[in-house]
């Protein structure tokens, strides 16, 4: 018995026309609802910074008319007496279309999220991360549509077990062949998402220190202080400890110096307060402490701690230099000598040989650039 004969013999004319009217009316109603809700949400998205409104508009824009028609046909068919094989086929087709629609929704969500992130990166001038984000979007869409394709083929009656097994074996083989490249690729995605550093940051990785110039899919390029460009793989980079000085908010500085043992006790007692005044007279500096630390073999040792409130290394060196000069002027005025490490002389067969020379003043710490 054909479909039309079954439809005529098992359903009255009124039932058929009612089902047709129900399906057509439901389709028109869904179209109007989609348009109305989309316009209202678009207005809300323009007025509010709440991102879910923009995402909802994107998802409604991805809702296709054929999906609404398929739902309407399915609802209309539920009111008719249809052959069993036709009901099964209709259900499978509608489910396949639903999976396709879910793929479109997922694709719209990925596009909206990537668009927002890429716009943020453009605003920051981070052009290199845009490439990584685009690659992330491609991988996400590829995985999404692969799953959708398998689900659709399964609904249409294809045996996808062998296909999934083949894809799994092929994927393992490819992953083993290009595991180093994939490691760097996923490390690049981690850098793009987690952002331990961005282009322009001054970082230290192991014995490499310099400014990040480029973050690629496989390597990151760093311009070292001595001028050469250092190229590191992204996987090795993330496997190391990274010190990012660009994100430093302030510097804690500790320096010490020593004065002669013959310095009078009252001058030693006044020196911490003098040090406080010298440090606080500098701009963009917060004083922490200054103490007579203890008795050394060759000097009375002092320790000073302060904070430079900006991250700029040159500014820190300017502050330290100014403090050193003011301290030196004060010591000269008070007649206080800066003590040098003691030298030990040894006579060997009548000749003098130095076993340890006083190389530098124990006065102020010699900082090195990070």
Short mmCIF file of C-alpha atoms in Angstrom, two decimals, residues 113-252:
data_model
loop_
_atom_site.label_atom_id
_atom_site.label_comp_id
_atom_site.label_asym_id
_atom_site.label_seq_id
_atom_site.Cartn_x
_atom_site.Cartn_y
_atom_site.Cartn_z
CA UNK A 113 33.36 34.35 21.24
CA UNK A 114 36.31 34.54 18.85
CA UNK A 115 35.10 37.84 17.43
CA UNK A 116 34.99 39.37 20.91
CA UNK A 117 38.43 38.04 21.87
CA UNK A 118 40.03 39.17 18.61
CA UNK A 119 38.54 42.65 18.99
CA UNK A 120 40.03 42.85 22.50
CA UNK A 121 43.41 41.84 21.09
CA UNK A 122 43.17 44.44 18.31
CA UNK A 123 42.39 47.10 20.91
CA UNK A 124 45.54 46.09 22.81
CA UNK A 125 47.58 45.98 19.60
CA UNK A 126 48.30 42.27 20.16
CA UNK A 127 48.23 41.24 16.51
CA UNK A 128 50.23 38.04 16.96
CA UNK A 129 47.66 36.45 19.28
CA UNK A 130 44.92 37.01 16.70
CA UNK A 131 46.51 34.33 14.50
CA UNK A 132 46.54 31.86 17.39
CA UNK A 133 42.91 32.62 18.18
CA UNK A 134 41.95 32.07 14.53
CA UNK A 135 43.69 28.69 14.63
CA UNK A 136 41.87 27.83 17.83
CA UNK A 137 38.59 28.69 16.12
CA UNK A 138 39.42 26.44 13.17
CA UNK A 139 40.26 23.48 15.44
CA UNK A 140 37.09 24.00 17.47
CA UNK A 141 34.90 24.15 14.35
CA UNK A 142 36.61 21.10 12.88
CA UNK A 143 35.92 19.06 16.02
CA UNK A 144 32.33 20.36 16.20
CA UNK A 145 31.42 19.52 12.60
CA UNK A 146 33.17 16.14 12.81
CA UNK A 147 30.88 15.16 15.68
CA UNK A 148 27.83 16.59 13.89
CA UNK A 149 28.66 14.65 10.71
CA UNK A 150 28.96 11.38 12.63
CA UNK A 151 25.63 11.97 14.41
CA UNK A 152 23.85 12.86 11.15
CA UNK A 153 25.20 9.79 9.36
CA UNK A 154 24.11 7.63 12.28
CA UNK A 155 20.56 9.02 12.07
CA UNK A 156 20.46 8.36 8.33
CA UNK A 157 21.23 4.70 8.90
CA UNK A 158 24.95 4.54 8.11
CA UNK A 159 27.20 2.30 10.18
CA UNK A 160 29.52 4.82 11.79
CA UNK A 161 31.30 2.37 14.09
CA UNK A 162 33.87 1.45 11.47
CA UNK A 163 34.25 5.12 10.51
CA UNK A 164 34.89 6.16 14.12
CA UNK A 165 37.38 3.32 14.59
CA UNK A 166 39.23 4.30 11.40
CA UNK A 167 39.34 7.94 12.43
CA UNK A 168 40.64 6.95 15.85
CA UNK A 169 43.45 4.78 14.46
CA UNK A 170 44.35 7.41 11.86
CA UNK A 171 44.32 10.13 14.48
CA UNK A 172 46.68 8.19 16.74
CA UNK A 173 49.07 7.58 13.84
CA UNK A 174 49.08 11.23 12.84
CA UNK A 175 49.50 12.37 16.45
CA UNK A 176 52.53 10.10 16.91
CA UNK A 177 54.08 11.35 13.68
CA UNK A 178 53.72 15.03 14.50
CA UNK A 179 53.71 14.98 18.29
CA UNK A 180 56.45 17.62 18.59
CA UNK A 181 54.61 19.96 16.23
CA UNK A 182 51.32 19.34 18.04
CA UNK A 183 53.02 20.00 21.38
CA UNK A 184 54.23 23.39 20.18
CA UNK A 185 50.84 24.07 18.60
CA UNK A 186 48.91 23.43 21.80
CA UNK A 187 51.52 25.38 23.75
CA UNK A 188 50.84 28.29 21.40
CA UNK A 189 47.14 28.01 22.16
CA UNK A 190 47.92 27.94 25.87
CA UNK A 191 49.97 31.12 25.51
CA UNK A 192 47.15 32.78 23.55
CA UNK A 193 44.50 31.82 26.13
CA UNK A 194 46.38 31.96 29.44
CA UNK A 195 48.67 34.88 28.42
CA UNK A 196 51.69 34.34 30.69
CA UNK A 197 53.27 37.01 28.48
CA UNK A 198 52.43 39.05 25.39
CA UNK A 199 54.48 40.80 22.72
CA UNK A 200 56.46 43.62 24.31
CA UNK A 201 56.89 42.00 27.74
CA UNK A 202 60.36 41.73 29.28
CA UNK A 203 60.80 38.14 30.49
CA UNK A 204 63.48 35.84 31.88
CA UNK A 205 63.42 32.16 30.89
CA UNK A 206 66.37 30.19 32.23
CA UNK A 207 69.49 32.07 31.12
CA UNK A 208 67.59 34.00 28.42
CA UNK A 209 66.38 37.50 29.23
CA UNK A 210 64.88 39.95 26.79
CA UNK A 211 61.77 41.41 25.19
CA UNK A 212 59.20 39.21 23.46
CA UNK A 213 59.02 40.17 19.78
CA UNK A 214 56.78 37.51 18.27
CA UNK A 215 54.61 34.60 19.42
CA UNK A 216 54.03 32.11 16.60
CA UNK A 217 52.35 28.76 16.22
CA UNK A 218 55.58 26.84 16.92
CA UNK A 219 58.16 29.28 18.27
CA UNK A 220 58.48 32.49 20.28
CA UNK A 221 61.16 35.05 19.43
CA UNK A 222 62.89 37.05 22.16
CA UNK A 223 65.22 40.02 21.60
CA UNK A 224 67.93 39.65 24.25
CA UNK A 225 69.64 42.54 26.03
CA UNK A 226 72.84 41.92 24.11
CA UNK A 227 70.97 42.39 20.84
CA UNK A 228 70.64 38.94 19.31
CA UNK A 229 67.30 37.25 18.70
CA UNK A 230 66.65 34.06 20.65
CA UNK A 231 64.12 31.61 19.15
CA UNK A 232 62.51 29.14 21.57
CA UNK A 233 59.89 26.47 20.94
CA UNK A 234 56.60 27.17 22.67
CA UNK A 235 56.58 23.79 24.44
CA UNK A 236 60.05 24.37 25.93
CA UNK A 237 59.03 27.88 26.89
CA UNK A 238 55.96 26.78 28.85
CA UNK A 239 57.96 23.97 30.44
CA UNK A 240 60.26 26.56 32.05
CA UNK A 241 59.78 29.07 34.82
CA UNK A 242 58.95 32.44 33.27
CA UNK A 243 59.60 35.69 35.13
CA UNK A 244 57.59 38.51 33.57
CA UNK A 245 59.02 41.88 34.58
CA UNK A 246 56.57 43.85 32.45
CA UNK A 247 53.84 43.02 34.96
CA UNK A 248 55.92 44.11 37.92
CA UNK A 249 54.05 46.78 39.87
CA UNK A 250 56.87 47.83 42.17
CA UNK A 251 60.46 46.82 43.02
CA UNK A 252 61.69 45.87 46.48
#
